[in-house]
XYZ file of C-alpha atoms in Angstrom:
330
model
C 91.321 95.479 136.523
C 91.302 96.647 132.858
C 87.636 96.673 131.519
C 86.832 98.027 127.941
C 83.383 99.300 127.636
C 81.596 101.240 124.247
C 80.714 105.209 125.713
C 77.352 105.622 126.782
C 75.543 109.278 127.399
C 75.626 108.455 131.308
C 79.097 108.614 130.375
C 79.319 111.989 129.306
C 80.696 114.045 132.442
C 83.644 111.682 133.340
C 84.587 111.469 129.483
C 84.413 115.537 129.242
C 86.337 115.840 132.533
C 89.057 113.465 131.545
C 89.644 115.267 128.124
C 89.541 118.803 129.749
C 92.725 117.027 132.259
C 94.290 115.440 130.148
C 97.983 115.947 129.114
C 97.287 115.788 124.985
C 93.180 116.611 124.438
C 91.450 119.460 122.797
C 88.251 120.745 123.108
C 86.723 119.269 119.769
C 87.710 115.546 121.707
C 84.355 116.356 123.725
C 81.062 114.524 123.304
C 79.346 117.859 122.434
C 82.046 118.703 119.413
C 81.974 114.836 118.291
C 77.850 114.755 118.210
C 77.293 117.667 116.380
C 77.178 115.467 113.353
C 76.467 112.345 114.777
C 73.799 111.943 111.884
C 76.856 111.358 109.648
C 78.895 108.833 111.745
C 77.416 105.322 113.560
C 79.304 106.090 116.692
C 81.684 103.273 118.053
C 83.489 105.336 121.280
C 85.191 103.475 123.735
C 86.117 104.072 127.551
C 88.770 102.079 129.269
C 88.699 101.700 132.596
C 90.513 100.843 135.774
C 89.115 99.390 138.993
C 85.744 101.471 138.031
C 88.205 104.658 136.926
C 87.974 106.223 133.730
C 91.988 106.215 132.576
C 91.446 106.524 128.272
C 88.831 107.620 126.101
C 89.006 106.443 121.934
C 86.634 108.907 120.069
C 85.244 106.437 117.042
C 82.819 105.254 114.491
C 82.381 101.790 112.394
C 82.055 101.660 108.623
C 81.690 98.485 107.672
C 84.207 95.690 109.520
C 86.408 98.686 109.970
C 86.882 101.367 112.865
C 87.662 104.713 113.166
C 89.071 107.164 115.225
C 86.545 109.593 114.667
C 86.051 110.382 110.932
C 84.296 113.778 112.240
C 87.442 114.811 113.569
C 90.687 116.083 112.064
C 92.685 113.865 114.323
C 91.970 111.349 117.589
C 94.236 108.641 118.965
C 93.547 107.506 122.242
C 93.283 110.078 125.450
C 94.583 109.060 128.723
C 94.043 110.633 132.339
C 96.790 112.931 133.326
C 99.416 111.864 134.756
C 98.665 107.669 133.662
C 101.962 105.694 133.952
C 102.810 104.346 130.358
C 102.605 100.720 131.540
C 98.544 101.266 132.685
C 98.294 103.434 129.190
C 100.205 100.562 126.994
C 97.551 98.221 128.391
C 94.613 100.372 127.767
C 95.666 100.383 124.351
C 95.766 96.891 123.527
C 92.723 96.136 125.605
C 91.334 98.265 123.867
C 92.715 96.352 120.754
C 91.033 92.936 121.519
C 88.022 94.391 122.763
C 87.446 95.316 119.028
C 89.310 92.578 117.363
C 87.015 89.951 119.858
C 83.571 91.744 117.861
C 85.023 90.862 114.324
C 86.077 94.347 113.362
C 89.193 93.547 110.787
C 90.949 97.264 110.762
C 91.106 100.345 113.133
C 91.814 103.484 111.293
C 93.721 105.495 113.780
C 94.190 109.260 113.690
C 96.935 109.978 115.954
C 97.190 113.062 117.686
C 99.617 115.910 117.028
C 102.090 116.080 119.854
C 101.738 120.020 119.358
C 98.939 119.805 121.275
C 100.617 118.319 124.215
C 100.939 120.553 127.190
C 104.583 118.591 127.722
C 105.219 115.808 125.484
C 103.341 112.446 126.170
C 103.003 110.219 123.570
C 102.309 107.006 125.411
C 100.582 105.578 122.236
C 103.835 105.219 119.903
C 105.205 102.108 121.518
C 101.288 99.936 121.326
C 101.661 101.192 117.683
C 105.122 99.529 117.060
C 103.695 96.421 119.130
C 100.995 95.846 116.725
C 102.678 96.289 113.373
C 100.943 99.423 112.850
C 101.329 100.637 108.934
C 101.327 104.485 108.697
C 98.988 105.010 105.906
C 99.108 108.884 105.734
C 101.364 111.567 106.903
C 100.666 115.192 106.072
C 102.514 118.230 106.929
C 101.190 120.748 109.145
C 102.896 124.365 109.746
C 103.560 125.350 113.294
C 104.625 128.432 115.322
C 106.692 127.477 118.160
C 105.434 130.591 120.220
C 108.619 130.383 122.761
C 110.923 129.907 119.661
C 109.822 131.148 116.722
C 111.332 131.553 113.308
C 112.173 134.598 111.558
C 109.246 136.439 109.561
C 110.211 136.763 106.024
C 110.838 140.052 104.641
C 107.832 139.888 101.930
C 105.265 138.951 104.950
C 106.847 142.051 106.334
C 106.335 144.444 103.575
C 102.950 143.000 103.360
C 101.887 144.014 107.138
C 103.070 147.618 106.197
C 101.093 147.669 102.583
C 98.017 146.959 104.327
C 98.555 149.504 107.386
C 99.134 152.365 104.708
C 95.407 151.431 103.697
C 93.876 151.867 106.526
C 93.549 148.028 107.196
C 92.571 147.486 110.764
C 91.817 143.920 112.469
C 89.720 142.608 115.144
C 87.644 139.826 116.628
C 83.901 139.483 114.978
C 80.687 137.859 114.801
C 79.938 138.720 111.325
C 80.364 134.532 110.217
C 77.634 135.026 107.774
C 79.842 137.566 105.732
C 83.104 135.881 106.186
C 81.284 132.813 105.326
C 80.393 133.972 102.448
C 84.057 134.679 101.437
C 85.638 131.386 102.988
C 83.133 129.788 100.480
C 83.897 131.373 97.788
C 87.549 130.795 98.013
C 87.264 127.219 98.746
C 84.762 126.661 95.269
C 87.040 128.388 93.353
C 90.513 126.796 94.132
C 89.094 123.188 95.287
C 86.010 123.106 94.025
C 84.938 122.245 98.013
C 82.640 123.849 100.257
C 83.777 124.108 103.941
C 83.864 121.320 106.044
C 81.527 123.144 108.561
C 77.900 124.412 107.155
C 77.724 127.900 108.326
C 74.377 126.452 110.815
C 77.018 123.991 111.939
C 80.097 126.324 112.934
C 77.522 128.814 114.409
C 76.243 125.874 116.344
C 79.766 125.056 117.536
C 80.581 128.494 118.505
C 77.453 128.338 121.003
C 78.643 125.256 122.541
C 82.389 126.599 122.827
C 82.596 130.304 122.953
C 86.063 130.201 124.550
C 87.389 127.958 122.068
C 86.365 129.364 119.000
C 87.024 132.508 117.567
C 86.385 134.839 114.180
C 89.244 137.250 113.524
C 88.851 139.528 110.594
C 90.873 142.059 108.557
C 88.379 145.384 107.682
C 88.652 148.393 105.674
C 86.002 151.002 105.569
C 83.559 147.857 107.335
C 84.209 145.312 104.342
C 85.941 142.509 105.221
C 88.679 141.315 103.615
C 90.100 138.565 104.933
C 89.960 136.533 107.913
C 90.845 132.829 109.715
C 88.685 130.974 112.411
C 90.243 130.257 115.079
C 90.421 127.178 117.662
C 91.608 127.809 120.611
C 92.980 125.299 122.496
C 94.758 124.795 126.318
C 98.154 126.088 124.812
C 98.062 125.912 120.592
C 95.942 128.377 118.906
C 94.826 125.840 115.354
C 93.964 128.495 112.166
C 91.047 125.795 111.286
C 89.328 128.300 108.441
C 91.747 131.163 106.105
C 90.182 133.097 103.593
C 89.955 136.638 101.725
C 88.362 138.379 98.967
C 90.336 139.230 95.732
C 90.396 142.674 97.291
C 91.707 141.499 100.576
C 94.757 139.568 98.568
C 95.669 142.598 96.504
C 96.435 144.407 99.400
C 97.648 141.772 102.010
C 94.975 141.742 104.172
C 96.074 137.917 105.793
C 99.544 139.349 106.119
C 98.218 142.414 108.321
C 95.993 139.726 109.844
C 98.315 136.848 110.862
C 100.941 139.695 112.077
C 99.521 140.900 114.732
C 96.914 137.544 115.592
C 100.750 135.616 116.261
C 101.484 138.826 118.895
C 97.879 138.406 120.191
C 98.727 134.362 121.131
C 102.277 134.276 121.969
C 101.779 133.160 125.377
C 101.121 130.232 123.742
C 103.439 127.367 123.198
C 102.178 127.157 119.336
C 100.426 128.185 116.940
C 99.089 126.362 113.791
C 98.369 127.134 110.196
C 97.301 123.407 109.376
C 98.014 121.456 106.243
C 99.116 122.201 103.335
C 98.833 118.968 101.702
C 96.863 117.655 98.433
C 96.733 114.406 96.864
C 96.270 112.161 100.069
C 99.001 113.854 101.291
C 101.347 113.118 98.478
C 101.542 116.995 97.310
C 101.896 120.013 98.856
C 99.981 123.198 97.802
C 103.211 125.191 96.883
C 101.991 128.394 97.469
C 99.760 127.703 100.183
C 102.560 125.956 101.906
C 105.474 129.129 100.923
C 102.908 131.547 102.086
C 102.800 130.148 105.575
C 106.488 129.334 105.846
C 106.929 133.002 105.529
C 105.762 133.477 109.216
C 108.935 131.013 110.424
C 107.034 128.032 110.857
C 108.585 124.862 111.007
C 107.319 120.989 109.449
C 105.005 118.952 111.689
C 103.141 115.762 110.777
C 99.997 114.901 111.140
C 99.893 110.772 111.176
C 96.892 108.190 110.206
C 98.164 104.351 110.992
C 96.384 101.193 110.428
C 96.134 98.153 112.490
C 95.374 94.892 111.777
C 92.860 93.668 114.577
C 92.781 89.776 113.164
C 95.901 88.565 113.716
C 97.092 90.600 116.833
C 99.725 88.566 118.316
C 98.593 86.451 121.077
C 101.211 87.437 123.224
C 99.955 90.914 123.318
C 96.826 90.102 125.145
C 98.229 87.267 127.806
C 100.820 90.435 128.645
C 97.892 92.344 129.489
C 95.501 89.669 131.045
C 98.834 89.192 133.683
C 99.055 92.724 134.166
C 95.554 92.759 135.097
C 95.418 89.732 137.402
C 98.808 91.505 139.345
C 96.758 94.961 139.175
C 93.916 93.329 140.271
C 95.639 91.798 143.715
């Protein structure tokens, strides 16, 4: 028997042990990564269940008569348990579906998740999507590594990794954030007029929480540092979530000297990510930004927001799942 329920804390250990399983989750899809700034968000999370099982998890928050999957996060969607036959997931979905459509909610806003962070592909949330009309809204392109196939490294990135060794660059893993901070900041003011999306109290925070999963790798000469990228590290896609050097650092292709040897240090990997290069709500691409990364042989991946309609799901939708669940439930 399907039953929808919102997450409570008592919940906490079964949702964090289903995301760790699953097939498609990532480490930020835990309660401790989605709280962190759960001052900013009115938390709406649900947990589907089956016969008293946990099976899906929907990390969310309301604005409004609208939901979210989570606005915290850079991307959501629905997790299911490992190994969940795509009937049982399809009806977790649109349970889910009613269960917010029956409490007035007008919209879900749903961040789907990037299949490059599948372990083997599993998208069991594509066909609910079709089923329910869902409008894609947003699509921007990510740049992606395949790790077990990778492109060729342009020539330029090349010279740039042999520039950089002449001077004496060396890299290495660090726990100078403050200083790198400091740069990341800088660079983001001056071409976006942005600050990070992490306070430097928040990522430290995070980094206490997830010491496995995060990482700061930075490029040094003579102690300064000249560049550098935060890492999150995921089951089998390493995610460049922070890139950054000093004026110093691009004169002498610091990132280049970086980003060589950092794809060596994860190829047992199946991926690895530079993120977006998009502007514009996705309607632009940072040229150089974009030309910079496909110098490392990445190849086009999208990252996908939909919206759904909640108020006139079809009716059919639900009596499908209310006679799935009164078959399941004999």
């Amino acid at each position: 028997m399907i039953v929808v329920k919102l997450y409570s804390k008592e919940n906490k250990v079964v949702w964090d042990k289903l995301v760790a399983e699953a097939n498609g989750a990532t480490f930020i899809l835990k309660r401790d990564f989605i709280e962190y700034h759960q001052h900013r968000f009115d938390d709406y999370s649900l947990t589907v269940w089956n016969q008293e099982k946990l099976i899906a998890v929907l990390p969310a928050n309301i604005s409004k008569l609208n939901i979210y999957s989570h606005q915290g996060l850079s991307y959501g969607g629905m997790v299911f348990e490992n190994g969940i036959s795509a009937q049982l997931a399809y009806h977790a979905f649109i349970s889910s579906l009613f269960y917010l459509k029956e409490r007035g909610f007008e919209k879900l806003i749903y961040k789907q998740l990037p299949s490059y962070y599948h372990i083997s592909p599993a998208l069991y949330d594509q066909y609910p999507l079709f089923c329910t009309n869902a409008k894609l809204t947003l699509r921007e392109m990510s740049q992606i590594i395949d790790l077990q196939n990778s492109g060729e490294i342009q020539k330029r990135r090349l010279r740039g990794v042999k520039k950089a060794q002449k001077q004496g660059i060396i890299w290495k893993v660090s726990e100078n954030w403050e200083d790198f901070w400091e740069v990341l900041s800088g660079n983001l003011q001056e071409r976006y007029g942005k600050e990070p999306v992490h306070s430097l109290k928040e990522i430290l925070y995070l980094k206490k929480l997830f010491p496995d999963h995060i990482k700061l790798y930075v490029a040094k000469k003579k102690g300064e540092i000249l560049g550098g990228t935060v890492i999150f590290q995921h089951q089998k896609t390493a995610h460049a979530q922070y890139i950054a050097s000093t004026a110093e650092g691009k004169a002498s292709n610091a990132l280049d000297f970086l980003f060589f040897h950092l794809i060596k240090h994860y190829e047992g990997f199946n991926y690895f990510s530079f993120g977006v290069s998009n502007t514009r709500n996705g309607f632009e691409i940072d040229k150089g930004l974009f030309e910079w990364k496909e110098g490392w042989g990445t190849i086009p991946w999208q990252h996908d927001i939909y919206e759904i309609n909640l108020q006139p799901l079809p009716q059919e939708l639900k009596n499908s799942s209310e006679i799935f669940n009164s078959l399941n439930k004999k």
